[in-house]
Amino acid sequence: MASDGDALEQHEKTKSSQTAMPHVDEPGLNAQAVGVRVNAGQINVVKSESSRSLGQIIRANVFTLFNAIIFIAMIVVLLTGQWKDAVFGCIIIVNTGIGIITELKAKRTLDKLSILVESDFLVHRDGRDELISHDQIVLDDLLWIRAGEQVPADAAIVKDYGLELDESMLTGESRTVSHSEGEEVYSGSVAVSGLALARVVAVGDDGYAAKLTAKAKVFKKTRSDLNEGINTILRVMTFVVVPLCVLLIWTQLGTVGGLQSAIQTGLWRQAVVAAVAGVVSMIPEGLVLLTSLNFAIAAIRLARQQTLVQELESVETLARVDALNLDKTGTITDGGIMFSELRVLNEDERREDLEQRLVDVCAEEQPNATGKAVAEGLPQIHPSSQVSQRIPFSSARKWSAAAFTDGSQWYMGAPELLLDRIEDGQSPQSQSARERIDTLIGQLTDESSRVLLLARNTDQDTASPSSDSHFADTHQLPGSLHPEALVVCTERIREDAKSTLAWFRDQGVRCRIISGDNPGTVRAIASKVELTGNREPRAMDARQLPDDIEELAEVLEHVDVLGRVLPEQKKAIVQALHARQHVVAMTGDGVNDSLALKEADLGVAMGNAAPATKSVAQVVLVDSKFSHLPDVVARGRQVMANMERVAGLFVVKTVYSALISIGVVLSAIPYPYLPRHITYIGSLTIGIPAFLLALAPNVSRYKPGFLKRVVAFALPCGIATGLSVLLTAWIIPFEMGWDLSNRADLAELRVVCSIVLFAMGIFVLARVARPLRSWRGILLLVFAAAGITGLFIPFIAKFFELSMPSGTTLLATLSALAVSACVFLFCVWLVPWALRIFSRRKMTR
């Protein structure tokens, strides 16, 4: 039988043929054995189940507390026949549609989650090789793992022909890995070079990649401070709305003569609409819609910058992040290698001559990664015509060679192999030289370099060119080599890594590199990109990490770089940071990162990442540029800062509506405005201005306490507005002698109260839009003018039942506006000022 080396050479020469595989004695499974396993379900099929069904997604977005309140209120108004007062219900359709579309997109992404590339694979059955699809592989199949293919199922190597695997997607370690016979290889690995025959030991859901997929394939809604704040407001208002709604209806029925009279006269419709006006006003429906729209617009803007946002709420998350965990391979480095330098070992040789020999040895028809790196690193040197014969690089040999017309033969390959052939290897002088070279190689490796040795065949120094045929046929290392230089390559660091990390440092975000590589290698990379600025990064081997989450959290406070990290440890690291109340973002490109990406507050995947990684991430950098992260942060900060600014407008409406409703119930007066009035006023003083303000540039850094600050702003403004409207509703009818049981007098009162409410809305908008010495001041004037102009446009005035007061009513309105301005100044400026003075004196004492 041919040797393994010869068999591999035969494979390399004929790999285009499906059947030209090395001879093996084992016949593999026969048709009957395959059929038994197929019937037993031992096939390589991974069950695909949705995170949530379409029906569940629709139910979750339709049947919400917000939708229930608005929908019931809309139905009640429609039953009265006053459809114009039910316009507010359209917001349900828009908001629910945005929510369903967003989650359906996430569902489709998760349903497509696949780590394994579906293609055809070569198996050995019944003594012959045959090509089958991915899902036809069965347990115990003999599988050929060929260069360029992804391992489709977990398997144990039966025969090895120099197989090298890239397992970075599973382990995070960027170096290729060789496996010997009997060792297990996992699904999801990629064969870089060589060949192997392996027996399948796990298929389908039992495979390593499938198990990782199952853990990652769980729908998780991104946490949103904005949505949580809004939901908190809705929950609080639920306890207020229901009893208040009942009291309002009862009160309004009383203002039209009681229940029996209201039913007989049909005035119950008026009472119900008035009560709904109070209920709807208390719900910040515009804030819910604006939040969804703002997220969607931010996502569209990021998409133009090659950043895909898969969950809208994640736009805001990076604005809150204070801990960023970075995967080395694919994030800091791009996975490729670059030529760094040529370390000359033989002082008798000129550097220029050695560089020429190096380029000539690497100038193969299909150079490997090192050959390409040398060509790119020494572009000024072109391959010469002096090469007469060459031995291409082989993963089985781990070296390549070239014979030159002057009779010399040069070899380049793994130092541990070539150093064994140092001339007179047992002499004390040679041993000393080898120790020096080993020490130098160790130092370079600790600095994250990949080192190869360039050596000359000293047995051929006096040989003639006629020995070339022997050189090409043997494919064996000569008995004596002389080390000439070390070829030093390093991982190619992304150009944007250093500047992006500096930006995050300036923003107070703690960055850590978490990798499956050697800790020394990762630390060297971290030092090059100045992960910790001028301070040297502190590295640690993940095998020394404690299992206890609290202990792990303490250790992480003093570590910048972690190497040899397992997928489960990456997830535990995120959990430990959460235990210390950190908001964590995680970047990655491998399957080994998927669990941590799912656990983090925000998962960021590179565009060239594994499908599973991109599927579980909330943000994907399509062109794999790390430098886009600051853009995501900036967009998140814009959303958070501007939404906090405009949220105050909506919560002010909630506060004053609740206060007015309570005042109406206690004083048993007709509600001072209609739902259509609040629609008109809200759109001009809250809805449209808020939308424009929310899109304005804003890079203010987010600080925790969104809801607290919004409520602190809304309470004084809301109380001032509510008191102003109530004082108008209580005093003006008395001064004007109006009978509110008369429809005309009630209509006039509601016009005056609406004007007062509009003026207070403009005051509040002025506070939110500060500073006004900019386009914001113009915005304020435009909406103030639009509100007044609407009173003189017949269609608008008739639809919204508004009119411009005249005569004594105009004087009463102006008086009400003056009183309202005083109330606003008192509540918004004087009371907070007095409280600050009081608190300072109290602290001094």
Tab-separated table of N, CA and C in Angstrom, residues 62 89 215 279 289 339 506 511 554 581 622 636 647 676 735 791 800 817 845:
chain	number	residue	atom	x	y	z
A	62	VAL	N	-50.502	42.788	19.465
A	62	VAL	CA	-51.859	43.351	19.400
A	62	VAL	C	-52.464	43.487	20.791
A	89	GLY	N	-57.687	56.631	17.585
A	89	GLY	CA	-57.536	55.178	17.524
A	89	GLY	C	-56.632	54.692	16.414
A	215	LYS	N	-28.727	26.512	22.047
A	215	LYS	CA	-28.605	27.431	23.184
A	215	LYS	C	-28.763	28.883	22.738
A	279	VAL	N	-59.931	60.262	29.591
A	279	VAL	CA	-59.193	58.991	29.644
A	279	VAL	C	-58.072	58.970	28.610
A	289	LEU	N	-45.811	55.610	19.901
A	289	LEU	CA	-45.608	55.633	18.456
A	289	LEU	C	-44.280	56.295	18.087
A	339	PHE	N	3.178	39.929	6.533
A	339	PHE	CA	4.617	39.791	6.715
A	339	PHE	C	5.117	40.959	7.547
A	506	ASP	N	-12.051	57.319	25.614
A	506	ASP	CA	-12.435	58.714	25.897
A	506	ASP	C	-13.874	58.819	26.379
A	511	CYS	N	-13.094	48.509	27.823
A	511	CYS	CA	-12.990	47.486	26.792
A	511	CYS	C	-12.105	46.345	27.279
A	554	GLU	N	-15.276	39.986	40.517
A	554	GLU	CA	-14.179	40.666	41.210
A	554	GLU	C	-12.881	40.560	40.415
A	581	GLN	N	-23.747	45.317	37.747
A	581	GLN	CA	-24.635	46.350	37.194
A	581	GLN	C	-24.046	47.055	35.958
A	622	VAL	N	-22.019	45.168	8.519
A	622	VAL	CA	-22.074	44.440	7.249
A	622	VAL	C	-20.711	44.341	6.584
A	636	GLY	N	-27.360	55.931	18.965
A	636	GLY	CA	-28.062	55.557	20.185
A	636	GLY	C	-28.191	56.727	21.143
A	647	ALA	N	-40.017	63.137	25.630
A	647	ALA	CA	-40.898	62.336	26.486
A	647	ALA	C	-41.586	63.211	27.521
A	676	ARG	N	-61.507	65.718	20.215
A	676	ARG	CA	-60.968	66.328	19.000
A	676	ARG	C	-60.133	67.570	19.322
A	735	GLU	N	-67.994	84.337	36.038
A	735	GLU	CA	-67.825	85.729	35.645
A	735	GLU	C	-68.684	86.101	34.436
A	791	LEU	N	-57.701	78.585	13.664
A	791	LEU	CA	-58.977	79.118	14.137
A	791	LEU	C	-59.702	79.914	13.052
A	800	PHE	N	-62.903	70.696	14.178
A	800	PHE	CA	-62.438	70.584	15.564
A	800	PHE	C	-63.287	71.397	16.545
A	817	LEU	N	-55.625	83.719	30.086
A	817	LEU	CA	-54.249	83.493	29.637
A	817	LEU	C	-53.252	84.167	30.568
A	845	ARG	N	-27.461	73.685	57.909
A	845	ARG	CA	-27.690	73.471	59.336
A	845	ARG	C	-27.218	72.088	59.762
